[in-house]
mmCIF file of C-alpha atoms in Angstrom:
data_model
loop_
_atom_site.group_PDB
_atom_site.id
_atom_site.type_symbol
_atom_site.label_atom_id
_atom_site.label_comp_id
_atom_site.label_asym_id
_atom_site.label_seq_id
_atom_site.Cartn_x
_atom_site.Cartn_y
_atom_site.Cartn_z
ATOM 1 C CA MET A 12 -30.766 -1.476 14.643
ATOM 2 C CA HIS A 13 -27.400 -2.005 14.503
ATOM 3 C CA SER A 14 -24.404 -2.723 11.931
ATOM 4 C CA PHE A 15 -21.909 -4.711 11.947
ATOM 5 C CA THR A 16 -18.740 -4.906 9.069
ATOM 6 C CA ASN A 17 -15.478 -6.274 8.883
ATOM 7 C CA CYS A 18 -14.042 -4.566 5.939
ATOM 8 C CA LEU A 19 -10.347 -5.242 5.425
ATOM 9 C CA MET A 20 -8.543 -3.802 2.486
ATOM 10 C CA HIS A 21 -4.636 -4.548 1.350
ATOM 11 C CA CYS A 22 -3.244 -0.830 -0.696
ATOM 12 C CA VAL A 23 -0.278 -0.902 -2.852
ATOM 13 C CA TRP A 24 1.098 2.254 -4.320
ATOM 14 C CA SER A 25 3.985 2.407 -5.897
ATOM 15 C CA THR A 26 6.315 5.581 -6.811
ATOM 16 C CA LYS A 27 5.848 7.215 -10.570
ATOM 17 C CA GLU A 28 8.580 4.902 -12.605
ATOM 18 C CA ARG A 29 9.693 2.668 -9.471
ATOM 19 C CA GLU A 30 12.045 5.913 -8.314
ATOM 20 C CA PRO A 31 13.424 4.712 -5.087
ATOM 21 C CA TRP A 32 11.905 7.363 -3.390
ATOM 22 C CA LEU A 33 11.383 5.975 0.111
ATOM 23 C CA THR A 34 14.392 5.238 2.144
ATOM 24 C CA PRO A 35 14.443 4.211 6.146
ATOM 25 C CA HIS A 36 14.735 7.506 7.016
ATOM 26 C CA LEU A 37 11.870 8.875 5.521
ATOM 27 C CA ARG A 38 9.676 5.647 5.758
ATOM 28 C CA GLU A 39 10.022 5.426 9.433
ATOM 29 C CA ARG A 40 8.012 9.150 9.053
ATOM 30 C CA LEU A 41 6.135 7.902 6.127
ATOM 31 C CA TRP A 42 4.316 5.187 7.938
ATOM 32 C CA PRO A 43 3.349 6.643 11.116
ATOM 33 C CA TYR A 44 2.207 9.613 9.445
ATOM 34 C CA LEU A 45 -0.250 7.579 6.425
ATOM 35 C CA GLY A 46 -1.649 5.473 10.167
ATOM 36 C CA GLY A 47 -1.970 9.067 11.196
ATOM 37 C CA ILE A 48 -4.255 9.514 8.410
ATOM 38 C CA ALA A 49 -6.160 6.609 8.284
ATOM 39 C CA LYS A 50 -7.266 6.839 12.094
ATOM 40 C CA GLN A 51 -8.102 10.370 10.967
ATOM 41 C CA ASN A 52 -10.475 9.082 8.644
ATOM 42 C CA GLN A 53 -11.776 6.474 11.268
ATOM 43 C CA MET A 54 -9.544 3.828 9.358
ATOM 44 C CA LYS A 55 -7.947 1.371 11.345
ATOM 45 C CA PRO A 56 -4.664 0.527 10.218
ATOM 46 C CA LEU A 57 -3.549 -3.227 11.095
ATOM 47 C CA ALA A 58 -0.118 -3.013 9.421
ATOM 48 C CA ILE A 59 1.786 -0.557 7.182
ATOM 49 C CA GLY A 60 5.237 -1.556 4.805
ATOM 50 C CA GLY A 61 7.391 -1.494 2.024
ATOM 51 C CA ALA A 62 10.399 -0.632 0.500
ATOM 52 C CA SER A 63 11.957 1.751 -1.344
ATOM 53 C CA ASP A 64 9.798 1.929 -4.498
ATOM 54 C CA TYR A 65 5.758 0.826 -2.685
ATOM 55 C CA LEU A 66 3.831 0.652 0.144
ATOM 56 C CA HIS A 67 1.555 -2.160 1.423
ATOM 57 C CA VAL A 68 -1.346 -0.659 3.885
ATOM 58 C CA LEU A 69 -3.806 -3.254 5.414
ATOM 59 C CA LEU A 70 -6.605 -1.162 6.831
ATOM 60 C CA SER A 71 -10.373 -2.502 8.490
ATOM 61 C CA LEU A 72 -12.814 0.500 7.174
ATOM 62 C CA PRO A 73 -15.603 2.013 9.119
ATOM 63 C CA SER A 74 -19.461 1.202 7.157
ATOM 64 C CA THR A 75 -19.065 5.254 6.033
ATOM 65 C CA LEU A 76 -15.966 5.341 4.234
ATOM 66 C CA SER A 77 -15.116 4.257 0.379
ATOM 67 C CA ILE A 78 -12.079 4.071 -0.165
ATOM 68 C CA ALA A 79 -9.425 6.899 -1.608
ATOM 69 C CA LYS A 80 -6.256 7.653 -2.122
ATOM 70 C CA TRP A 81 -4.590 9.989 -0.417
ATOM 71 C CA LEU A 82 -0.692 11.216 0.686
ATOM 72 C CA GLY A 83 -0.211 15.077 1.243
ATOM 73 C CA GLU A 84 3.016 16.706 0.899
ATOM 74 C CA THR A 85 4.514 16.621 4.135
ATOM 75 C CA PHE A 86 8.257 16.245 3.052
ATOM 76 C CA PRO A 87 8.998 20.028 1.607
ATOM 77 C CA LYS A 88 12.813 18.279 -0.610
ATOM 78 C CA MET A 89 10.332 16.021 -2.270
ATOM 79 C CA HIS A 90 8.523 18.573 -4.137
ATOM 80 C CA SER A 91 9.002 16.106 -7.598
ATOM 81 C CA PHE A 92 7.611 12.580 -5.662
ATOM 82 C CA ALA A 93 5.054 11.370 -7.833
ATOM 83 C CA TRP A 94 2.621 7.609 -7.049
ATOM 84 C CA GLN A 95 2.691 5.460 -10.042
ATOM 85 C CA GLU A 96 -1.104 6.438 -11.820
ATOM 86 C CA GLY A 97 -2.336 3.552 -10.735
ATOM 87 C CA TYR A 98 -3.230 2.022 -7.292
ATOM 88 C CA GLY A 99 -4.331 -1.485 -5.992
ATOM 89 C CA ALA A 100 -6.954 -2.399 -3.200
ATOM 90 C CA PHE A 101 -7.791 -5.999 -2.002
ATOM 91 C CA SER A 102 -10.338 -7.238 0.211
ATOM 92 C CA VAL A 103 -8.601 -9.381 2.938
ATOM 93 C CA GLY A 104 -11.197 -11.895 4.975
ATOM 94 C CA ILE A 105 -10.503 -12.400 8.860
ATOM 95 C CA SER A 106 -9.008 -15.890 8.017
ATOM 96 C CA SER A 107 -6.534 -14.147 5.841
ATOM 97 C CA VAL A 108 -5.574 -11.240 8.341
ATOM 98 C CA ASP A 109 -2.678 -12.976 10.335
ATOM 99 C CA ALA A 110 -0.948 -14.374 6.835
ATOM 100 C CA THR A 111 -2.002 -10.409 5.543
ATOM 101 C CA VAL A 112 0.233 -8.612 8.031
ATOM 102 C CA ALA A 113 3.097 -10.794 8.373
ATOM 103 C CA TYR A 114 3.779 -10.086 4.732
ATOM 104 C CA ILE A 115 3.354 -6.178 4.679
ATOM 105 C CA ARG A 116 5.893 -6.830 7.606
ATOM 106 C CA ASN A 117 8.272 -8.654 5.949
ATOM 107 C CA GLN A 118 9.288 -6.802 2.757
ATOM 108 C CA ALA A 119 12.011 -6.379 2.511
ATOM 109 C CA GLU A 120 13.081 -10.288 2.996
ATOM 110 C CA HIS A 121 10.546 -11.261 1.206
ATOM 111 C CA HIS A 122 11.053 -8.765 -2.160
ATOM 112 C CA ARG A 123 15.451 -10.191 -2.512
ATOM 113 C CA THR A 124 13.723 -13.103 -4.632
ATOM 114 C CA ARG A 125 10.736 -11.410 -6.086
ATOM 115 C CA SER A 126 10.374 -7.596 -7.683
ATOM 116 C CA PHE A 127 7.463 -5.404 -7.139
ATOM 117 C CA ARG A 128 6.458 -6.072 -10.337
ATOM 118 C CA HIS A 129 6.001 -9.541 -11.141
ATOM 119 C CA GLU A 130 4.439 -9.657 -7.030
ATOM 120 C CA TYR A 131 2.192 -7.287 -7.928
ATOM 121 C CA ALA A 132 1.088 -8.767 -11.475
ATOM 122 C CA ALA A 133 0.288 -12.196 -8.901
ATOM 123 C CA MET A 134 -1.509 -10.457 -6.811
ATOM 124 C CA LEU A 135 -3.798 -8.983 -9.506
ATOM 125 C CA LYS A 136 -4.619 -12.519 -11.352
ATOM 126 C CA LYS A 137 -5.497 -13.627 -8.503
ATOM 127 C CA HIS A 138 -8.023 -11.298 -7.913
ATOM 128 C CA GLY A 139 -9.321 -12.172 -11.122
ATOM 129 C CA PHE A 140 -8.377 -8.262 -13.290
ATOM 130 C CA VAL A 141 -7.326 -8.439 -16.700
ATOM 131 C CA PHE A 142 -3.958 -5.925 -17.920
ATOM 132 C CA GLU A 143 -1.703 -5.650 -19.942
ATOM 133 C CA GLU A 144 1.991 -5.659 -18.602
ATOM 134 C CA SER A 145 2.731 -2.257 -19.802
ATOM 135 C CA MET A 146 -0.169 -1.300 -17.478
ATOM 136 C CA LEU A 147 2.821 -1.823 -14.572
ATOM 137 C CA ALA A 148 5.815 0.051 -15.752
#
């Protein structure tokens, strides 16, 4: 018997208290690093992007791996860096992959007109999550 899976996950993380830690210089090193972590864990990174205070990752997960939060201490100068307490993970249908990849790659332009907080709340509502606004702080 063979197993065939197509589990696409759109994950979203924000820096703690929305601090703008993720500078362009850091992002050009962090995105490939996250891609490497994904590959080491048998995941396929389809898109990684974001801005100074958040990131999006679209992953193809193998059937043998559960979703987990990760990020090692790679940048010594950022000893006080932290992600927010929680994170979002949203399944993506195969027909939405191209649109999701384009959305993730266009974060800088996209968020000139819509805040991360507003968009994240919309994503949670779209996926049926009940939450308090204070959870997004």
